[in-house]
PDB file of C-alpha atoms in Angstrom:
ATOM      1  CA  MET Y   1     -18.883   0.211   7.875  1.00 45.00           C
ATOM      2  CA  ARG Y   2     -15.346   1.679   7.774  1.00 49.00           C
ATOM      3  CA  SER Y   3     -14.580   4.342   5.242  1.00 48.00           C
ATOM      4  CA  PHE Y   4     -11.408   4.498   3.175  1.00 46.00           C
ATOM      5  CA  SER Y   5      -9.865   7.562   1.637  1.00 47.00           C
ATOM      6  CA  PRO Y   6      -7.504   7.481  -1.328  1.00 48.00           C
ATOM      7  CA  ALA Y   7      -4.676   8.003   1.175  1.00 50.00           C
ATOM      8  CA  ARG Y   8      -5.803   4.907   3.076  1.00 51.00           C
ATOM      9  CA  LEU Y   9      -6.141   3.073  -0.229  1.00 49.00           C
ATOM     10  CA  ALA Y  10      -2.548   3.952  -1.071  1.00 50.00           C
ATOM     11  CA  THR Y  11      -1.499   2.664   2.334  1.00 52.00           C
ATOM     12  CA  LEU Y  12      -3.496  -0.489   1.642  1.00 51.00           C
ATOM     13  CA  ILE Y  13      -1.718  -1.000  -1.654  1.00 52.00           C
ATOM     14  CA  ILE Y  14       1.603  -0.795   0.085  1.00 50.00           C
ATOM     15  CA  GLY Y  15       0.454  -2.722   3.143  1.00 50.00           C
ATOM     16  CA  LEU Y  16      -1.017  -5.585   1.170  1.00 44.00           C
ATOM     17  CA  SER Y  17       2.332  -6.112  -0.462  1.00 41.00           C
ATOM     18  CA  LEU Y  18       4.335  -6.006   2.753  1.00 41.00           C
ATOM     19  CA  PRO Y  19       3.329  -9.489   3.926  1.00 39.00           C
ATOM     20  CA  LEU Y  20       4.992 -10.863   0.804  1.00 38.00           C
ATOM     21  CA  GLY Y  21       8.224  -9.223   1.878  1.00 40.00           C
ATOM     22  CA  ALA Y  22       7.753 -10.516   5.390  1.00 39.00           C
ATOM     23  CA  MET Y  23       7.098 -13.994   4.064  1.00 38.00           C
ATOM     24  CA  ALA Y  24      10.212 -13.872   1.934  1.00 41.00           C
ATOM     25  CA  GLN Y  25      12.252 -12.473   4.797  1.00 42.00           C
ATOM     26  CA  GLY Y  26      10.882 -15.119   7.145  1.00 43.00           C
ATOM     27  CA  THR Y  27      12.323 -17.923   5.014  1.00 41.00           C
ATOM     28  CA  PRO Y  28      15.872 -18.467   6.231  1.00 40.00           C
ATOM     29  CA  PRO Y  29      18.586 -19.171   3.692  1.00 41.00           C
ATOM     30  CA  PRO Y  30      20.016 -22.701   3.641  1.00 42.00           C
ATOM     31  CA  ASP Y  31      23.064 -21.608   5.635  1.00 43.00           C
ATOM     32  CA  ALA Y  32      20.988 -19.736   8.254  1.00 42.00           C
ATOM     33  CA  ALA Y  33      21.969 -22.075  11.090  1.00 43.00           C
ATOM     34  CA  ALA Y  34      25.663 -21.473  10.466  1.00 41.00           C
ATOM     35  CA  ALA Y  35      25.076 -17.738  10.125  1.00 43.00           C
ATOM     36  CA  ALA Y  36      23.094 -17.645  13.366  1.00 44.00           C
ATOM     37  CA  GLU Y  37      25.917 -19.365  15.235  1.00 44.00           C
ATOM     38  CA  ALA Y  38      28.423 -16.858  13.845  1.00 43.00           C
ATOM     39  CA  THR Y  39      26.278 -13.814  14.661  1.00 43.00           C
ATOM     40  CA  PRO Y  40      27.295 -11.988  17.841  1.00 44.00           C
ATOM     41  CA  PRO Y  41      24.551 -11.956  20.521  1.00 46.00           C
ATOM     42  CA  ALA Y  42      24.189  -8.151  20.349  1.00 47.00           C
ATOM     43  CA  VAL Y  43      23.123  -8.395  16.698  1.00 47.00           C
ATOM     44  CA  THR Y  44      20.621 -11.244  16.901  1.00 47.00           C
ATOM     45  CA  ARG Y  45      16.905 -10.666  16.344  1.00 50.00           C
ATOM     46  CA  PRO Y  46      14.459 -10.952  19.230  1.00 49.00           C
ATOM     47  CA  ALA Y  47      12.981 -14.440  19.384  1.00 50.00           C
ATOM     48  CA  SER Y  48       9.453 -13.108  19.997  1.00 46.00           C
ATOM     49  CA  ARG Y  49       9.239 -11.209  16.714  1.00 56.00           C
ATOM     50  CA  HIS Y  50       5.836 -11.970  15.196  1.00 57.00           C
ATOM     51  CA  ARG Y  51       5.252 -11.963  11.456  1.00 57.00           C
ATOM     52  CA  PRO Y  52       1.700 -11.931  10.122  1.00 62.00           C
ATOM     53  CA  ALA Y  53       0.684 -14.693   7.775  1.00 66.00           C
ATOM     54  CA  ALA Y  54       1.237 -13.613   4.194  1.00 71.00           C
ATOM     55  CA  ALA Y  55      -1.862 -12.931   2.142  1.00 77.00           C
ATOM     56  CA  THR Y  56      -2.142 -14.744  -1.144  1.00 83.00           C
ATOM     57  CA  PRO Y  57      -2.247 -12.688  -4.345  1.00 83.00           C
ATOM     58  CA  GLU Y  58      -5.936 -13.584  -4.690  1.00 87.00           C
ATOM     59  CA  GLN Y  59      -6.689 -12.423  -1.136  1.00 87.00           C
ATOM     60  CA  MET Y  60      -4.886  -9.160  -1.825  1.00 85.00           C
ATOM     61  CA  ARG Y  61      -6.831  -8.681  -5.067  1.00 88.00           C
ATOM     62  CA  GLN Y  62     -10.113  -9.298  -3.257  1.00 90.00           C
ATOM     63  CA  SER Y  63      -9.180  -6.830  -0.510  1.00 90.00           C
ATOM     64  CA  MET Y  64      -8.300  -4.224  -3.107  1.00 89.00           C
ATOM     65  CA  GLU Y  65     -11.642  -4.708  -4.861  1.00 92.00           C
ATOM     66  CA  ARG Y  66     -13.559  -4.384  -1.577  1.00 92.00           C
ATOM     67  CA  TYR Y  67     -11.755  -1.151  -0.718  1.00 89.00           C
ATOM     68  CA  LEU Y  68     -12.258   0.288  -4.203  1.00 92.00           C
ATOM     69  CA  THR Y  69     -15.952  -0.571  -4.110  1.00 93.00           C
ATOM     70  CA  GLN Y  70     -16.355   1.045  -0.713  1.00 89.00           C
ATOM     71  CA  LEU Y  71     -14.400   4.147  -1.693  1.00 91.00           C
ATOM     72  CA  ARG Y  72     -16.406   4.544  -4.901  1.00 94.00           C
ATOM     73  CA  THR Y  73     -19.597   4.507  -2.834  1.00 93.00           C
ATOM     74  CA  GLN Y  74     -18.207   7.027  -0.341  1.00 93.00           C
ATOM     75  CA  LEU Y  75     -17.206   9.392  -3.112  1.00 94.00           C
ATOM     76  CA  ALA Y  76     -20.606   9.024  -4.809  1.00 95.00           C
ATOM     77  CA  VAL Y  77     -19.031   8.648  -8.240  1.00 96.00           C
ATOM     78  CA  THR Y  78     -21.544   9.471 -10.957  1.00 97.00           C
ATOM     79  CA  PRO Y  79     -21.803   7.838 -14.386  1.00 97.00           C
ATOM     80  CA  ALA Y  80     -20.245  10.958 -15.918  1.00 97.00           C
ATOM     81  CA  GLN Y  81     -17.225  10.532 -13.603  1.00 97.00           C
ATOM     82  CA  GLN Y  82     -16.832   6.834 -14.383  1.00 97.00           C
ATOM     83  CA  PRO Y  83     -13.894   7.297 -16.806  1.00 97.00           C
ATOM     84  CA  GLN Y  84     -11.909   9.188 -14.139  1.00 97.00           C
ATOM     85  CA  TRP Y  85     -12.861   6.615 -11.507  1.00 97.00           C
ATOM     86  CA  ASP Y  86     -11.860   3.773 -13.811  1.00 97.00           C
ATOM     87  CA  GLN Y  87      -8.448   5.384 -14.334  1.00 97.00           C
ATOM     88  CA  PHE Y  88      -7.960   5.838 -10.584  1.00 96.00           C
ATOM     89  CA  ALA Y  89      -8.988   2.238  -9.897  1.00 95.00           C
ATOM     90  CA  GLN Y  90      -6.710   0.951 -12.663  1.00 96.00           C
ATOM     91  CA  VAL Y  91      -3.723   2.852 -11.238  1.00 96.00           C
ATOM     92  CA  SER Y  92      -4.562   1.445  -7.787  1.00 93.00           C
ATOM     93  CA  ARG Y  93      -4.633  -2.115  -9.109  1.00 94.00           C
ATOM     94  CA  ALA Y  94      -1.497  -1.681 -11.212  1.00 94.00           C
ATOM     95  CA  ASN Y  95       0.387  -0.209  -8.255  1.00 93.00           C
ATOM     96  CA  ALA Y  96      -0.612  -3.118  -6.042  1.00 91.00           C
ATOM     97  CA  THR Y  97       0.458  -5.681  -8.626  1.00 91.00           C
ATOM     98  CA  GLU Y  98       3.746  -3.913  -9.311  1.00 93.00           C
ATOM     99  CA  LEU Y  99       4.610  -3.687  -5.632  1.00 91.00           C
ATOM    100  CA  GLN Y 100       3.583  -7.275  -5.011  1.00 89.00           C
ATOM    101  CA  ASP Y 101       5.880  -8.390  -7.844  1.00 91.00           C
ATOM    102  CA  ARG Y 102       8.725  -6.228  -6.521  1.00 92.00           C
ATOM    103  CA  PHE Y 103       8.488  -7.762  -3.051  1.00 90.00           C
ATOM    104  CA  ALA Y 104       8.415 -11.236  -4.576  1.00 89.00           C
ATOM    105  CA  GLN Y 105      11.586 -10.355  -6.497  1.00 91.00           C
ATOM    106  CA  ARG Y 106      13.169  -9.104  -3.277  1.00 92.00           C
ATOM    107  CA  GLY Y 107      12.225 -12.342  -1.554  1.00 90.00           C
ATOM    108  CA  THR Y 108      14.112 -14.437  -4.088  1.00 91.00           C
ATOM    109  CA  ARG Y 109      17.332 -12.498  -3.445  1.00 91.00           C
ATOM    110  CA  LEU Y 110      17.060 -11.600   0.215  1.00 89.00           C
ATOM    111  CA  GLY Y 111      18.961 -14.601   1.565  1.00 91.00           C
ATOM    112  CA  ARG Y 112      21.982 -13.694  -0.568  1.00 94.00           C
ATOM    113  CA  MET Y 113      21.993  -9.938   0.138  1.00 93.00           C
ATOM    114  CA  SER Y 114      24.535  -8.244   2.317  1.00 95.00           C
ATOM    115  CA  ALA Y 115      23.218  -5.759   4.868  1.00 95.00           C
ATOM    116  CA  ALA Y 116      24.217  -2.884   2.570  1.00 96.00           C
ATOM    117  CA  GLU Y 117      22.480  -4.503  -0.428  1.00 94.00           C
ATOM    118  CA  ASN Y 118      19.400  -5.133   1.715  1.00 94.00           C
ATOM    119  CA  MET Y 119      19.230  -1.476   2.723  1.00 95.00           C
ATOM    120  CA  GLN Y 120      19.765  -0.316  -0.877  1.00 95.00           C
ATOM    121  CA  ASP Y 121      17.084  -2.682  -2.149  1.00 94.00           C
ATOM    122  CA  TYR Y 122      14.591  -1.413   0.402  1.00 92.00           C
ATOM    123  CA  ALA Y 123      15.477   2.177  -0.520  1.00 95.00           C
ATOM    124  CA  GLN Y 124      14.644   1.299  -4.128  1.00 94.00           C
ATOM    125  CA  ILE Y 125      11.300  -0.108  -2.985  1.00 95.00           C
ATOM    126  CA  SER Y 126      10.618   3.116  -1.090  1.00 94.00           C
ATOM    127  CA  GLU Y 127      11.332   5.083  -4.270  1.00 96.00           C
ATOM    128  CA  LEU Y 128       8.916   2.849  -6.165  1.00 95.00           C
ATOM    129  CA  GLN Y 129       6.267   3.473  -3.513  1.00 95.00           C
ATOM    130  CA  ALA Y 130       6.753   7.234  -3.826  1.00 95.00           C
ATOM    131  CA  GLN Y 131       6.372   7.012  -7.620  1.00 95.00           C
ATOM    132  CA  GLN Y 132       3.238   4.917  -7.199  1.00 95.00           C
ATOM    133  CA  LEU Y 133       1.706   7.388  -4.762  1.00 94.00           C
ATOM    134  CA  GLN Y 134       2.380  10.199  -7.217  1.00 96.00           C
ATOM    135  CA  ARG Y 135       0.625   8.261 -10.004  1.00 96.00           C
ATOM    136  CA  LEU Y 136      -2.284   7.592  -7.655  1.00 94.00           C
ATOM    137  CA  ALA Y 137      -2.466  11.272  -6.628  1.00 95.00           C
ATOM    138  CA  THR Y 138      -2.472  12.333 -10.294  1.00 96.00           C
ATOM    139  CA  ALA Y 139      -5.275   9.902 -11.125  1.00 96.00           C
ATOM    140  CA  PHE Y 140      -7.258  11.024  -8.097  1.00 96.00           C
ATOM    141  CA  GLN Y 141      -6.801  14.693  -9.003  1.00 97.00           C
ATOM    142  CA  ALA Y 142      -8.539  14.062 -12.344  1.00 97.00           C
ATOM    143  CA  LEU Y 143     -11.452  12.433 -10.519  1.00 97.00           C
ATOM    144  CA  TYR Y 144     -11.564  15.205  -7.912  1.00 97.00           C
ATOM    145  CA  ASP Y 145     -11.602  17.861 -10.635  1.00 97.00           C
ATOM    146  CA  ALA Y 146     -14.617  16.151 -12.234  1.00 98.00           C
ATOM    147  CA  MET Y 147     -16.564  16.184  -8.946  1.00 97.00           C
ATOM    148  CA  SER Y 148     -19.243  18.692  -8.041  1.00 97.00           C
ATOM    149  CA  PRO Y 149     -18.453  21.101  -5.186  1.00 97.00           C
ATOM    150  CA  ASP Y 150     -20.622  18.976  -2.850  1.00 96.00           C
ATOM    151  CA  GLN Y 151     -18.754  15.817  -3.838  1.00 96.00           C
ATOM    152  CA  GLN Y 152     -15.433  17.580  -3.340  1.00 96.00           C
ATOM    153  CA  ARG Y 153     -16.489  18.620   0.174  1.00 95.00           C
ATOM    154  CA  GLY Y 154     -17.474  15.016   0.826  1.00 93.00           C
ATOM    155  CA  ALA Y 155     -14.124  13.763  -0.486  1.00 94.00           C
ATOM    156  CA  ASP Y 156     -12.346  16.363   1.649  1.00 92.00           C
ATOM    157  CA  ALA Y 157     -14.191  15.066   4.707  1.00 90.00           C
ATOM    158  CA  VAL Y 158     -13.260  11.471   3.846  1.00 86.00           C
ATOM    159  CA  PHE Y 159      -9.610  12.533   3.631  1.00 77.00           C
ATOM    160  CA  ARG Y 160      -9.744  14.303   6.979  1.00 84.00           C
ATOM    161  CA  VAL Y 161     -11.463  11.478   8.840  1.00 79.00           C
ATOM    162  CA  ASN Y 162      -9.481   8.614   7.338  1.00 65.00           C
ATOM    163  CA  ARG Y 163      -5.869   9.164   8.156  1.00 54.00           C
ATOM    164  CA  PRO Y 164      -3.396   6.564   6.949  1.00 50.00           C
ATOM    165  CA  PRO Y 165      -2.549   4.047   9.687  1.00 48.00           C
ATOM    166  CA  THR Y 166       1.021   5.373   9.862  1.00 44.00           C
ATOM    167  CA  ALA Y 167      -0.035   8.997  10.422  1.00 48.00           C
ATOM    168  CA  PRO Y 168       0.004  10.440  13.939  1.00 53.00           C
ATOM    169  CA  ARG Y 169      -3.323  10.063  15.751  1.00 55.00           C
ATOM    170  CA  ASN Y 170      -3.937  13.806  15.900  1.00 54.00           C
ATOM    171  CA  ALA Y 171      -3.019  14.425  12.230  1.00 50.00           C
ATOM    172  CA  ALA Y 172      -6.668  14.097  11.168  1.00 48.00           C
ATOM    173  CA  ARG Y 173      -7.704  16.771  13.671  1.00 49.00           C
ATOM    174  CA  ARG Y 174      -5.130  19.289  12.435  1.00 48.00           C
ATOM    175  CA  GLY Y 175      -6.408  19.279   8.806  1.00 47.00           C
TER     176      GLY Y 175
END
């Protein structure tokens, strides 16, 4: 069974929403054929670019629940810590929903965006992700503070072993 740290959970929240953006970006605007003909060859996208199938909102919700259940078990959350866990889980779910909605919004406008608007929109999404990670870190800190020293050591080990997928391979060994 794989283990998931809060950092991996945050990456999951973001990652589960990305297929929605990919799905929206994969839908060409009505004038895409004309735009493709007018695009210089040096600017065209590679034909072999693969986009994963977009997960449905229900599939994303189910994945989130599986990861939260597994993480709760790994952290050995006690009944006394349940309020802090519930807050952390609620922030996780709210972040996922908010990001999913934001990517859906982006998808409705993407075909009409200029390159500059596209970059600005994605920068705004990155800012949202940073705000979400801060909310998640704050909620996790409350849970961590309620843990016994043994639980904290266990949580520390989970964090060290489970690096986010985007982290360098040796990042877990440095901590």
